[in-house]
PDB file of C-alpha atoms in Angstrom:
ATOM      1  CA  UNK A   1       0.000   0.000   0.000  1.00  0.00           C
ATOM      2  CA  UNK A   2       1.208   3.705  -1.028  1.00  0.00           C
ATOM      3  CA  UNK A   3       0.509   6.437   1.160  1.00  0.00           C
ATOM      4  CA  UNK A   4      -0.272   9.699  -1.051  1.00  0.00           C
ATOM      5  CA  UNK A   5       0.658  12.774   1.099  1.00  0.00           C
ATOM      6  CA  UNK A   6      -2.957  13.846   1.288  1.00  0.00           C
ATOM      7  CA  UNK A   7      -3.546  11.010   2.991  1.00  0.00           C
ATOM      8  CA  UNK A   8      -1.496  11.402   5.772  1.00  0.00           C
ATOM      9  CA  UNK A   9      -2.239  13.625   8.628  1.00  0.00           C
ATOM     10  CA  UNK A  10       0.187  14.567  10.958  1.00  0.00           C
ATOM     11  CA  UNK A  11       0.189  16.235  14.478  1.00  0.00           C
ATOM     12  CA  UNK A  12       0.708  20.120  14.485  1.00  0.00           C
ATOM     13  CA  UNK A  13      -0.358  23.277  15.447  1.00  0.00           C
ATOM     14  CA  UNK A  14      -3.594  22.361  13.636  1.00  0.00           C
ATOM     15  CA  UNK A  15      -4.333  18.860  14.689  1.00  0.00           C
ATOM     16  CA  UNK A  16      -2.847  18.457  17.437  1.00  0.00           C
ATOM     17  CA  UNK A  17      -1.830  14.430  18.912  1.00  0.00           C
ATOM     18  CA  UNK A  18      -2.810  13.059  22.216  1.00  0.00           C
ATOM     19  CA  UNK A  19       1.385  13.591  22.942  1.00  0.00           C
ATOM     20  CA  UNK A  20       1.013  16.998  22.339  1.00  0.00           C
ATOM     21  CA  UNK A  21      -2.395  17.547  24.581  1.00  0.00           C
ATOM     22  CA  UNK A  22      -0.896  15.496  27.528  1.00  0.00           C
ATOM     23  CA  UNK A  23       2.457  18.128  27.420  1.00  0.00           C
ATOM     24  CA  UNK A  24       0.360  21.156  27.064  1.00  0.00           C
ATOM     25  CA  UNK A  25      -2.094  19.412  29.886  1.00  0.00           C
ATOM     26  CA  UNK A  26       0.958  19.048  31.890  1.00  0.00           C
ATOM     27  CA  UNK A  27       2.453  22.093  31.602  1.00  0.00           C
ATOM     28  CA  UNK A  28      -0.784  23.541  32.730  1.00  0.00           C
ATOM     29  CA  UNK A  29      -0.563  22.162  36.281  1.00  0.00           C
ATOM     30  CA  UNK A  30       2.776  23.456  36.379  1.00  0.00           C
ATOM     31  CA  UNK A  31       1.648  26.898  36.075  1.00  0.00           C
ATOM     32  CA  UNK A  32      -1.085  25.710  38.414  1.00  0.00           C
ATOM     33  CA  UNK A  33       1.211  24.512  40.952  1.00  0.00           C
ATOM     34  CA  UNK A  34       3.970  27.679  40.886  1.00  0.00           C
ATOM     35  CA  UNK A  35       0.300  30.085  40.902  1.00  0.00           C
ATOM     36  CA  UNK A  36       0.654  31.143  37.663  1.00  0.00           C
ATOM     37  CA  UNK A  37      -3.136  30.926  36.819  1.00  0.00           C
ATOM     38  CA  UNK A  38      -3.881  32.947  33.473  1.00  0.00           C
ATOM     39  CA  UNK A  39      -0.910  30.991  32.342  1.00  0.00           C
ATOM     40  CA  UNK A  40      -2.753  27.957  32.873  1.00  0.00           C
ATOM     41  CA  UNK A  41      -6.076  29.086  31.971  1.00  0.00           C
ATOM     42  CA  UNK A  42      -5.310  29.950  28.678  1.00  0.00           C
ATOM     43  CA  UNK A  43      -3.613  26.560  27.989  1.00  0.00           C
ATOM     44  CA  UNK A  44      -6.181  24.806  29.469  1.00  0.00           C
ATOM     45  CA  UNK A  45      -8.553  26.526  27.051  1.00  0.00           C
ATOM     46  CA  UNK A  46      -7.371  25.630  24.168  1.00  0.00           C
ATOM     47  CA  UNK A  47      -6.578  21.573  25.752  1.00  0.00           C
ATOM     48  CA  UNK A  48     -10.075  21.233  26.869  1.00  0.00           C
ATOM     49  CA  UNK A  49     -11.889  21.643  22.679  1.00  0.00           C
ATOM     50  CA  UNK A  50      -8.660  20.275  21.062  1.00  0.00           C
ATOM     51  CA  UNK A  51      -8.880  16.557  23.509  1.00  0.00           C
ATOM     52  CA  UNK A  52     -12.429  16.872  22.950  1.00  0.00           C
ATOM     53  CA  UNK A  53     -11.545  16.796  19.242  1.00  0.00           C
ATOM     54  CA  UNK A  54      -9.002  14.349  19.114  1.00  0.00           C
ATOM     55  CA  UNK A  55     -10.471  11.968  22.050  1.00  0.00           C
ATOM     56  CA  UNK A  56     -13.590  12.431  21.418  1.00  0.00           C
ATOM     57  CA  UNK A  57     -16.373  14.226  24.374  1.00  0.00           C
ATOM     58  CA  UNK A  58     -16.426  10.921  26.704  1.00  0.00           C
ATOM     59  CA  UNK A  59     -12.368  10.265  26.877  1.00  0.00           C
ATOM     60  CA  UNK A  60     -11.247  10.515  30.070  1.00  0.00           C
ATOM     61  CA  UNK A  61      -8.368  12.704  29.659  1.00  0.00           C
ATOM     62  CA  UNK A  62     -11.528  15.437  27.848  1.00  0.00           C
ATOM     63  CA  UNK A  63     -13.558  14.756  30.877  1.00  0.00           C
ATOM     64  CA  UNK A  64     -10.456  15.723  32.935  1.00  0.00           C
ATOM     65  CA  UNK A  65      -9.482  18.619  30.760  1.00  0.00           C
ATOM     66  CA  UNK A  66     -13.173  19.874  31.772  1.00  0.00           C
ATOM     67  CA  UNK A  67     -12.579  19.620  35.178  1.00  0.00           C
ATOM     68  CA  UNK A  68      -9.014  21.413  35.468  1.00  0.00           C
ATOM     69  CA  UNK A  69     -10.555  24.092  33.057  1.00  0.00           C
ATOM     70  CA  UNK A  70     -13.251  24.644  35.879  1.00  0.00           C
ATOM     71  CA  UNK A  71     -11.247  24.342  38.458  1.00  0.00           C
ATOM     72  CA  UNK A  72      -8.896  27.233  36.611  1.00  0.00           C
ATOM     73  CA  UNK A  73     -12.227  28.897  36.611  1.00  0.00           C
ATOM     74  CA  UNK A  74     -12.653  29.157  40.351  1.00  0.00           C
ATOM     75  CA  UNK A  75      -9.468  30.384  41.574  1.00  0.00           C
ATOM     76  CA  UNK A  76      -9.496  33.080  39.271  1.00  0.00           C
ATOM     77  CA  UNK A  77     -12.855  34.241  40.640  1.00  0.00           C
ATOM     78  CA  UNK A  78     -14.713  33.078  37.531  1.00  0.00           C
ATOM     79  CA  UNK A  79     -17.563  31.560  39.431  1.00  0.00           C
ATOM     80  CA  UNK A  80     -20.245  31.752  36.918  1.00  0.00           C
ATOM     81  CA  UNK A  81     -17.704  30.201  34.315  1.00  0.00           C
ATOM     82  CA  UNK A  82     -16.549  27.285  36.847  1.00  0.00           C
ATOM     83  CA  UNK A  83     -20.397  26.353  37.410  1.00  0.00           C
ATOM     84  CA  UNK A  84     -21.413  26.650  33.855  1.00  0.00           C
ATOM     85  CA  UNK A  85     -18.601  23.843  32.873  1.00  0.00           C
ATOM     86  CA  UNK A  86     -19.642  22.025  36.206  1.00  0.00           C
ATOM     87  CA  UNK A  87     -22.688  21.593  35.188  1.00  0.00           C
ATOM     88  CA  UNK A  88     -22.274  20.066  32.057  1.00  0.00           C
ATOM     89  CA  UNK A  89     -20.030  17.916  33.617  1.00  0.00           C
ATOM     90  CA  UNK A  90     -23.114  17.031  35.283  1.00  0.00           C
ATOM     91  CA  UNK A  91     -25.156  16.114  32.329  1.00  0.00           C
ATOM     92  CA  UNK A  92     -22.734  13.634  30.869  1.00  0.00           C
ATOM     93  CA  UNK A  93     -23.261  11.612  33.937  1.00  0.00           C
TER      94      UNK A  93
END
């Protein structure tokens, strides 16, 4: 079997591969852990749609991405935001 370059999708910026997600999901509690919260609130918002993407909505490194997103959420004061994702964690139960 040939493999035409169209064919082939690699991770990138674009597409990113479960590798790539866990690194960005780890730096993100990193940033968590030194306090550096808008750090890891804006990686966490792009990790949360992009695993969702690649893993699909009921993987459980998306469900966790959801839940460190929310969590982000609430220690920057971002109540309303924190709940909203909380309860749609709630609904996939």
């Amino acid at each position: 079997m040939t493999w035409e370059v169209s064919e082939v999708k690699a991770p990138g910026r674009r597409n990113p591969g479960a590798d790539t997600l866990s690194a960005r999901a780890n730096l993100a509690i990193t940033y968590s852990r030194l306090e550096r919260n808008q750090e890891a609130l804006e990686l966490r918002e792009k990790v949360r749609p992009d695993r969702e993407r690649v893993l699909g909505p009921d993987h459980p490194d998306t469900l966790s991405a959801h839940t460190d997103l929310a969590a982000t959420y609430g220690r920057l004061g971002r109540h309303p935001d924190a709940d909203r994702l909380r309860g749609q964690e709630g609904e996939r139960v």
